[in-house]
Amino acid sequence: MRQDPYIVCEDVFKIYKIADLEVVALRGLDLTVELGEVVAIVGASGSGKTTLLNILAGYDAPSAGKLTVGGEDLLTMGAKDVEAYRRHSVGFVWQQTSRNLFPYLTALENVALPMMLTQISASVRKQRSQELLDLVGLGHRSDHTPDKLSGGEQQRVAIGVALANQPPLLLADEPTGELDDQTAGEILDLFGAVNREMKTTVLIVTHD
Ligand code: ADP
Ligand code: MG
């Protein structure tokens, strides 16, 4: 039996209304992503990439079209289900390294934080957070706050945070936008490693 794609967007529209001005951010978008795939979306600035990720993350609702993620319908989902979806079904990495992490928490505490919204015990939280930091290659810096880490290292921690509750889908909005080319390449490789290790479906948007 053939499985449906994990993400199905059909003729998706997003229209922002500001006073009596309408901005069409997505105009009939079609996109399918299979479970376990790594997909990069490339597009010019202003083409609607962030809008798409915000919708897939459950932060914003599409205006029209069809959109399902893991069989869940993001157009008709109620507020309670959206909250659960955001918490368990997606992890998100922002472009701005500083937006991903709490500055006064260590790398380990940052990764452990999303787990506090679940039933996991403190000792398991700590152990899992350490394992995630090992996975992203920062196990040896777990006690350091973000200001002690480089931009690339901060994005590694951010990927650990996004994976904290083992979401099936990882979304990243220009995660390498503030990094030099070599570090950017390493971070993109890390998304591939995460995909292989955790079977996470990964959607990355980038402008180049
Ligand atoms: P990208 O991430 O590809 O640069 P965006 O998704 O941020 O593109 O924006 C797509 C279009 O939607 C742009 O024209 C932008 O100005 C507009 N837009 C984005 N967010 C809003 C908003 N909250 N209100 C009004 N217009 C918006
Ligand atoms: Mg953007």
PDB file of C-alpha atoms and ligand atoms in Angstrom:
ATOM      1  CA  MET A   1       0.000   0.000   0.000  1.00  0.00           C
ATOM      2  CA  ARG A   2       1.341   3.398  -0.928  1.00  0.00           C
ATOM      3  CA  GLN A   3       1.519   5.965   1.832  1.00  0.00           C
ATOM      4  CA  ASP A   4       0.181   9.485   1.291  1.00  0.00           C
ATOM      5  CA  PRO A   5       2.863  12.210   1.290  1.00  0.00           C
ATOM      6  CA  TYR A   6       3.553  13.574   4.785  1.00  0.00           C
ATOM      7  CA  ILE A   7       2.910  17.158   3.699  1.00  0.00           C
ATOM      8  CA  VAL A   8       0.293  17.910   1.060  1.00  0.00           C
ATOM      9  CA  CYS A   9      -0.308  21.519  -0.032  1.00  0.00           C
ATOM     10  CA  GLU A  10      -2.804  22.028  -2.841  1.00  0.00           C
ATOM     11  CA  ASP A  11      -3.630  25.439  -4.233  1.00  0.00           C
ATOM     12  CA  VAL A  12      -2.743  27.108  -0.924  1.00  0.00           C
ATOM     13  CA  PHE A  13      -3.377  30.839  -0.657  1.00  0.00           C
ATOM     14  CA  LYS A  14      -2.288  33.201   2.084  1.00  0.00           C
ATOM     15  CA  ILE A  15      -3.613  36.723   1.884  1.00  0.00           C
ATOM     16  CA  TYR A  16      -2.660  39.315   4.463  1.00  0.00           C
ATOM     17  CA  LYS A  17      -5.117  42.182   4.817  1.00  0.00           C
ATOM     18  CA  ILE A  18      -3.759  45.451   6.117  1.00  0.00           C
ATOM     19  CA  ALA A  19      -6.509  48.080   6.261  1.00  0.00           C
ATOM     20  CA  ASP A  20      -7.980  47.833   2.735  1.00  0.00           C
ATOM     21  CA  LEU A  21      -4.765  46.583   1.146  1.00  0.00           C
ATOM     22  CA  GLU A  22      -4.425  42.882   0.326  1.00  0.00           C
ATOM     23  CA  VAL A  23      -1.001  41.236   0.134  1.00  0.00           C
ATOM     24  CA  VAL A  24      -1.027  37.821  -1.530  1.00  0.00           C
ATOM     25  CA  ALA A  25       1.912  36.016   0.091  1.00  0.00           C
ATOM     26  CA  LEU A  26       1.079  32.559  -1.308  1.00  0.00           C
ATOM     27  CA  ARG A  27      -0.741  32.235  -4.607  1.00  0.00           C
ATOM     28  CA  GLY A  28      -1.941  28.698  -5.286  1.00  0.00           C
ATOM     29  CA  LEU A  29       1.022  26.805  -3.844  1.00  0.00           C
ATOM     30  CA  ASP A  30       1.296  23.066  -4.583  1.00  0.00           C
ATOM     31  CA  LEU A  31       3.850  21.062  -2.627  1.00  0.00           C
ATOM     32  CA  THR A  32       4.217  17.476  -1.448  1.00  0.00           C
ATOM     33  CA  VAL A  33       6.869  16.162   0.913  1.00  0.00           C
ATOM     34  CA  GLU A  34       7.240  12.468   1.639  1.00  0.00           C
ATOM     35  CA  LEU A  35       7.769  11.116   5.148  1.00  0.00           C
ATOM     36  CA  GLY A  36      11.494  10.961   5.886  1.00  0.00           C
ATOM     37  CA  GLU A  37      12.473  13.302   3.068  1.00  0.00           C
ATOM     38  CA  VAL A  38      14.875  16.270   3.299  1.00  0.00           C
ATOM     39  CA  VAL A  39      13.609  19.127   1.137  1.00  0.00           C
ATOM     40  CA  ALA A  40      15.169  22.521   0.502  1.00  0.00           C
ATOM     41  CA  ILE A  41      12.943  25.303  -0.797  1.00  0.00           C
ATOM     42  CA  VAL A  42      14.799  28.045  -2.597  1.00  0.00           C
ATOM     43  CA  GLY A  43      13.191  31.342  -3.478  1.00  0.00           C
ATOM     44  CA  ALA A  44      13.761  35.050  -3.719  1.00  0.00           C
ATOM     45  CA  SER A  45      13.152  37.351  -0.794  1.00  0.00           C
ATOM     46  CA  GLY A  46       9.431  38.118  -0.514  1.00  0.00           C
ATOM     47  CA  SER A  47       8.350  34.951  -2.344  1.00  0.00           C
ATOM     48  CA  GLY A  48       6.442  33.623   0.670  1.00  0.00           C
ATOM     49  CA  LYS A  49       8.933  31.175   2.190  1.00  0.00           C
ATOM     50  CA  THR A  50       8.519  32.356   5.781  1.00  0.00           C
ATOM     51  CA  THR A  51       4.760  32.530   5.290  1.00  0.00           C
ATOM     52  CA  LEU A  52       4.759  28.875   4.214  1.00  0.00           C
ATOM     53  CA  LEU A  53       6.860  27.750   7.182  1.00  0.00           C
ATOM     54  CA  ASN A  54       4.733  29.706   9.643  1.00  0.00           C
ATOM     55  CA  ILE A  55       1.669  27.969   8.244  1.00  0.00           C
ATOM     56  CA  LEU A  56       3.292  24.525   8.371  1.00  0.00           C
ATOM     57  CA  ALA A  57       4.367  25.254  11.963  1.00  0.00           C
ATOM     58  CA  GLY A  58       0.806  26.105  12.981  1.00  0.00           C
ATOM     59  CA  TYR A  59       1.683  29.733  13.802  1.00  0.00           C
ATOM     60  CA  ASP A  60      -0.546  31.072  11.063  1.00  0.00           C
ATOM     61  CA  ALA A  61      -3.540  29.730   9.111  1.00  0.00           C
ATOM     62  CA  PRO A  62      -3.809  29.552   5.317  1.00  0.00           C
ATOM     63  CA  SER A  63      -6.551  31.633   3.695  1.00  0.00           C
ATOM     64  CA  ALA A  64      -7.667  28.948   1.242  1.00  0.00           C
ATOM     65  CA  GLY A  65      -6.652  25.667  -0.341  1.00  0.00           C
ATOM     66  CA  LYS A  66      -5.913  22.232   1.035  1.00  0.00           C
ATOM     67  CA  LEU A  67      -3.148  21.538   3.518  1.00  0.00           C
ATOM     68  CA  THR A  68      -2.484  18.404   5.523  1.00  0.00           C
ATOM     69  CA  VAL A  69       0.541  17.414   7.596  1.00  0.00           C
ATOM     70  CA  GLY A  70       0.676  13.814   8.798  1.00  0.00           C
ATOM     71  CA  GLY A  71      -2.994  13.506   7.901  1.00  0.00           C
ATOM     72  CA  GLU A  72      -3.987  16.503  10.028  1.00  0.00           C
ATOM     73  CA  ASP A  73      -5.921  19.223   8.252  1.00  0.00           C
ATOM     74  CA  LEU A  74      -4.342  22.583   9.078  1.00  0.00           C
ATOM     75  CA  LEU A  75      -7.269  24.550   7.627  1.00  0.00           C
ATOM     76  CA  THR A  76      -9.961  23.127   9.871  1.00  0.00           C
ATOM     77  CA  MET A  77      -7.963  22.308  13.004  1.00  0.00           C
ATOM     78  CA  GLY A  78      -9.293  23.852  16.234  1.00  0.00           C
ATOM     79  CA  ALA A  79      -7.192  25.967  18.609  1.00  0.00           C
ATOM     80  CA  LYS A  80      -6.569  23.123  21.048  1.00  0.00           C
ATOM     81  CA  ASP A  81      -5.398  20.746  18.339  1.00  0.00           C
ATOM     82  CA  VAL A  82      -3.186  23.455  16.852  1.00  0.00           C
ATOM     83  CA  GLU A  83      -1.486  23.888  20.222  1.00  0.00           C
ATOM     84  CA  ALA A  84      -0.865  20.143  20.524  1.00  0.00           C
ATOM     85  CA  TYR A  85       0.333  20.066  16.921  1.00  0.00           C
ATOM     86  CA  ARG A  86       2.850  22.851  17.559  1.00  0.00           C
ATOM     87  CA  ARG A  87       4.132  21.132  20.668  1.00  0.00           C
ATOM     88  CA  HIS A  88       4.467  17.570  19.384  1.00  0.00           C
ATOM     89  CA  SER A  89       4.413  17.531  15.606  1.00  0.00           C
ATOM     90  CA  VAL A  90       6.920  20.231  14.581  1.00  0.00           C
ATOM     91  CA  GLY A  91      10.266  21.643  15.580  1.00  0.00           C
ATOM     92  CA  PHE A  92      11.335  25.062  14.284  1.00  0.00           C
ATOM     93  CA  VAL A  93      14.716  26.725  13.715  1.00  0.00           C
ATOM     94  CA  TRP A  94      14.741  30.466  12.976  1.00  0.00           C
ATOM     95  CA  GLN A  95      17.315  32.354  10.979  1.00  0.00           C
ATOM     96  CA  GLN A  96      18.223  34.730  13.797  1.00  0.00           C
ATOM     97  CA  THR A  97      20.474  32.654  16.030  1.00  0.00           C
ATOM     98  CA  SER A  98      19.468  34.798  19.009  1.00  0.00           C
ATOM     99  CA  ARG A  99      15.766  34.066  18.521  1.00  0.00           C
ATOM    100  CA  ASN A 100      16.222  30.317  18.991  1.00  0.00           C
ATOM    101  CA  LEU A 101      17.746  30.297  22.462  1.00  0.00           C
ATOM    102  CA  PHE A 102      17.223  31.844  25.878  1.00  0.00           C
ATOM    103  CA  PRO A 103      20.403  33.828  26.605  1.00  0.00           C
ATOM    104  CA  TYR A 104      20.495  33.142  30.339  1.00  0.00           C
ATOM    105  CA  LEU A 105      20.075  29.353  30.012  1.00  0.00           C
ATOM    106  CA  THR A 106      22.899  26.911  29.241  1.00  0.00           C
ATOM    107  CA  ALA A 107      22.841  24.825  26.068  1.00  0.00           C
ATOM    108  CA  LEU A 108      21.580  21.854  28.091  1.00  0.00           C
ATOM    109  CA  GLU A 109      18.851  23.904  29.794  1.00  0.00           C
ATOM    110  CA  ASN A 110      17.733  25.327  26.457  1.00  0.00           C
ATOM    111  CA  VAL A 111      17.323  21.849  24.987  1.00  0.00           C
ATOM    112  CA  ALA A 112      15.566  20.599  28.137  1.00  0.00           C
ATOM    113  CA  LEU A 113      13.080  23.474  28.230  1.00  0.00           C
ATOM    114  CA  PRO A 114      10.525  22.234  25.652  1.00  0.00           C
ATOM    115  CA  MET A 115      10.419  18.907  27.508  1.00  0.00           C
ATOM    116  CA  MET A 116       9.088  20.674  30.605  1.00  0.00           C
ATOM    117  CA  LEU A 117       5.730  20.972  28.852  1.00  0.00           C
ATOM    118  CA  THR A 118       5.547  17.176  28.718  1.00  0.00           C
ATOM    119  CA  GLN A 119       5.388  14.474  31.401  1.00  0.00           C
ATOM    120  CA  ILE A 120       9.073  13.546  31.194  1.00  0.00           C
ATOM    121  CA  SER A 121      10.907  13.362  34.548  1.00  0.00           C
ATOM    122  CA  ALA A 122      13.785  15.741  35.315  1.00  0.00           C
ATOM    123  CA  SER A 123      16.451  13.027  35.158  1.00  0.00           C
ATOM    124  CA  VAL A 124      15.253  11.716  31.789  1.00  0.00           C
ATOM    125  CA  ARG A 125      15.034  15.319  30.509  1.00  0.00           C
ATOM    126  CA  LYS A 126      18.652  15.884  31.399  1.00  0.00           C
ATOM    127  CA  GLN A 127      19.808  12.615  29.877  1.00  0.00           C
ATOM    128  CA  ARG A 128      17.871  13.183  26.643  1.00  0.00           C
ATOM    129  CA  SER A 129      19.102  16.749  26.379  1.00  0.00           C
ATOM    130  CA  GLN A 130      22.688  15.569  26.712  1.00  0.00           C
ATOM    131  CA  GLU A 131      22.094  12.929  24.015  1.00  0.00           C
ATOM    132  CA  LEU A 132      20.641  15.577  21.704  1.00  0.00           C
ATOM    133  CA  LEU A 133      23.619  17.879  22.293  1.00  0.00           C
ATOM    134  CA  ASP A 134      25.902  14.922  21.481  1.00  0.00           C
ATOM    135  CA  LEU A 135      23.927  14.367  18.273  1.00  0.00           C
ATOM    136  CA  VAL A 136      24.365  17.991  17.165  1.00  0.00           C
ATOM    137  CA  GLY A 137      28.063  17.852  18.049  1.00  0.00           C
ATOM    138  CA  LEU A 138      27.996  20.110  21.110  1.00  0.00           C
ATOM    139  CA  GLY A 139      27.967  17.576  23.917  1.00  0.00           C
ATOM    140  CA  HIS A 140      31.169  19.082  25.314  1.00  0.00           C
ATOM    141  CA  ARG A 141      29.634  22.582  25.592  1.00  0.00           C
ATOM    142  CA  SER A 142      26.446  21.696  27.444  1.00  0.00           C
ATOM    143  CA  ASP A 143      27.166  24.057  30.373  1.00  0.00           C
ATOM    144  CA  HIS A 144      27.774  27.098  28.191  1.00  0.00           C
ATOM    145  CA  THR A 145      25.289  29.923  27.676  1.00  0.00           C
ATOM    146  CA  PRO A 146      24.714  31.114  24.070  1.00  0.00           C
ATOM    147  CA  ASP A 147      27.019  34.145  24.434  1.00  0.00           C
ATOM    148  CA  LYS A 148      29.944  31.710  24.866  1.00  0.00           C
ATOM    149  CA  LEU A 149      29.068  29.953  21.589  1.00  0.00           C
ATOM    150  CA  SER A 150      29.673  30.917  17.960  1.00  0.00           C
ATOM    151  CA  GLY A 151      26.761  31.476  15.563  1.00  0.00           C
ATOM    152  CA  GLY A 152      27.148  27.996  14.103  1.00  0.00           C
ATOM    153  CA  GLU A 153      27.313  26.440  17.553  1.00  0.00           C
ATOM    154  CA  GLN A 154      24.180  28.344  18.577  1.00  0.00           C
ATOM    155  CA  GLN A 155      22.352  26.963  15.534  1.00  0.00           C
ATOM    156  CA  ARG A 156      23.465  23.461  16.537  1.00  0.00           C
ATOM    157  CA  VAL A 157      21.909  23.987  19.963  1.00  0.00           C
ATOM    158  CA  ALA A 158      18.803  25.425  18.261  1.00  0.00           C
ATOM    159  CA  ILE A 159      18.457  22.224  16.239  1.00  0.00           C
ATOM    160  CA  GLY A 160      18.716  20.290  19.520  1.00  0.00           C
ATOM    161  CA  VAL A 161      15.944  22.465  20.998  1.00  0.00           C
ATOM    162  CA  ALA A 162      13.757  21.920  17.935  1.00  0.00           C
ATOM    163  CA  LEU A 163      14.220  18.147  18.282  1.00  0.00           C
ATOM    164  CA  ALA A 164      13.627  18.086  22.052  1.00  0.00           C
ATOM    165  CA  ASN A 165      10.203  16.496  21.849  1.00  0.00           C
ATOM    166  CA  GLN A 166      11.181  14.278  18.920  1.00  0.00           C
ATOM    167  CA  PRO A 167       8.857  15.883  16.373  1.00  0.00           C
ATOM    168  CA  PRO A 168       8.375  14.004  13.095  1.00  0.00           C
ATOM    169  CA  LEU A 169       8.872  17.275  11.172  1.00  0.00           C
ATOM    170  CA  LEU A 170      11.677  19.819  11.451  1.00  0.00           C
ATOM    171  CA  LEU A 171      11.209  23.228   9.787  1.00  0.00           C
ATOM    172  CA  ALA A 172      14.076  25.674   9.356  1.00  0.00           C
ATOM    173  CA  ASP A 173      13.734  29.214   8.005  1.00  0.00           C
ATOM    174  CA  GLU A 174      17.046  30.292   6.457  1.00  0.00           C
ATOM    175  CA  PRO A 175      18.930  28.643   9.342  1.00  0.00           C
ATOM    176  CA  THR A 176      22.311  29.450   7.799  1.00  0.00           C
ATOM    177  CA  GLY A 177      21.525  33.037   6.800  1.00  0.00           C
ATOM    178  CA  GLU A 178      23.819  34.530   9.425  1.00  0.00           C
ATOM    179  CA  LEU A 179      26.671  32.029   8.985  1.00  0.00           C
ATOM    180  CA  ASP A 180      29.784  31.952   6.805  1.00  0.00           C
ATOM    181  CA  ASP A 181      29.804  29.495   3.889  1.00  0.00           C
ATOM    182  CA  GLN A 182      31.804  26.750   5.576  1.00  0.00           C
ATOM    183  CA  THR A 183      29.758  26.813   8.786  1.00  0.00           C
ATOM    184  CA  ALA A 184      26.573  26.964   6.724  1.00  0.00           C
ATOM    185  CA  GLY A 185      27.659  23.796   4.911  1.00  0.00           C
ATOM    186  CA  GLU A 186      28.306  22.057   8.228  1.00  0.00           C
ATOM    187  CA  ILE A 187      24.864  23.005   9.530  1.00  0.00           C
ATOM    188  CA  LEU A 188      23.190  21.755   6.343  1.00  0.00           C
ATOM    189  CA  ASP A 189      25.124  18.470   6.747  1.00  0.00           C
ATOM    190  CA  LEU A 190      23.813  18.294  10.310  1.00  0.00           C
ATOM    191  CA  PHE A 191      20.207  18.421   9.056  1.00  0.00           C
ATOM    192  CA  GLY A 192      21.075  15.423   6.877  1.00  0.00           C
ATOM    193  CA  ALA A 193      22.562  13.595   9.880  1.00  0.00           C
ATOM    194  CA  VAL A 194      19.462  14.341  11.980  1.00  0.00           C
ATOM    195  CA  ASN A 195      17.303  12.973   9.165  1.00  0.00           C
ATOM    196  CA  ARG A 196      19.316   9.734   9.102  1.00  0.00           C
ATOM    197  CA  GLU A 197      19.554   9.343  12.891  1.00  0.00           C
ATOM    198  CA  MET A 198      16.028  10.316  13.935  1.00  0.00           C
ATOM    199  CA  LYS A 199      14.128   9.732  10.671  1.00  0.00           C
ATOM    200  CA  THR A 200      12.889  13.324  10.947  1.00  0.00           C
ATOM    201  CA  THR A 201      11.304  14.839   7.849  1.00  0.00           C
ATOM    202  CA  VAL A 202      13.192  18.103   7.209  1.00  0.00           C
ATOM    203  CA  LEU A 203      12.066  21.187   5.311  1.00  0.00           C
ATOM    204  CA  ILE A 204      14.640  23.965   4.966  1.00  0.00           C
ATOM    205  CA  VAL A 205      14.048  27.258   3.212  1.00  0.00           C
ATOM    206  CA  THR A 206      16.872  29.343   1.901  1.00  0.00           C
ATOM    207  CA  HIS A 207      17.251  32.287  -0.437  1.00  0.00           C
ATOM    208  CA  ASP A 208      20.339  30.908  -2.177  1.00  0.00           C
TER     209      ASP A 208
HETATM  210  P1  ADP B   1      10.130  35.375   2.253  1.00  0.00           P
HETATM  211  O1  ADP B   1      10.287  34.662   3.556  1.00  0.00           O
HETATM  212  O2  ADP B   1      10.202  34.461   1.058  1.00  0.00           O
HETATM  213  O3  ADP B   1      11.071  36.518   2.120  1.00  0.00           O
HETATM  214  P2  ADP B   1       7.579  36.265   3.331  1.00  0.00           P
HETATM  215  O4  ADP B   1       6.775  35.022   3.538  1.00  0.00           O
HETATM  216  O5  ADP B   1       8.205  36.852   4.530  1.00  0.00           O
HETATM  217  O6  ADP B   1       8.654  35.994   2.174  1.00  0.00           O
HETATM  218  O7  ADP B   1       6.650  37.373   2.678  1.00  0.00           O
HETATM  219  C1  ADP B   1       5.876  37.151   1.500  1.00  0.00           C
HETATM  220  C2  ADP B   1       5.043  38.407   1.200  1.00  0.00           C
HETATM  221  O8  ADP B   1       4.051  38.556   2.209  1.00  0.00           O
HETATM  222  C3  ADP B   1       5.844  39.689   1.192  1.00  0.00           C
HETATM  223  O9  ADP B   1       5.306  40.511   0.211  1.00  0.00           O
HETATM  224  C4  ADP B   1       5.609  40.249   2.584  1.00  0.00           C
HETATM  225  O10 ADP B   1       5.700  41.647   2.562  1.00  0.00           O
HETATM  226  C5  ADP B   1       4.200  39.794   2.869  1.00  0.00           C
HETATM  227  N1  ADP B   1       3.946  39.580   4.305  1.00  0.00           N
HETATM  228  C6  ADP B   1       4.577  38.694   5.100  1.00  0.00           C
HETATM  229  N2  ADP B   1       4.080  38.718   6.356  1.00  0.00           N
HETATM  230  C7  ADP B   1       3.117  39.679   6.351  1.00  0.00           C
HETATM  231  C8  ADP B   1       2.220  40.205   7.342  1.00  0.00           C
HETATM  232  N3  ADP B   1       2.207  39.730   8.591  1.00  0.00           N
HETATM  233  N4  ADP B   1       1.378  41.180   6.962  1.00  0.00           N
HETATM  234  C9  ADP B   1       1.366  41.643   5.700  1.00  0.00           C
HETATM  235  N5  ADP B   1       2.174  41.200   4.725  1.00  0.00           N
HETATM  236  C10 ADP B   1       3.040  40.230   5.031  1.00  0.00           C
HETATM  237 MG    MG B   2      11.667  34.842   5.088  1.00  0.00          MG
END
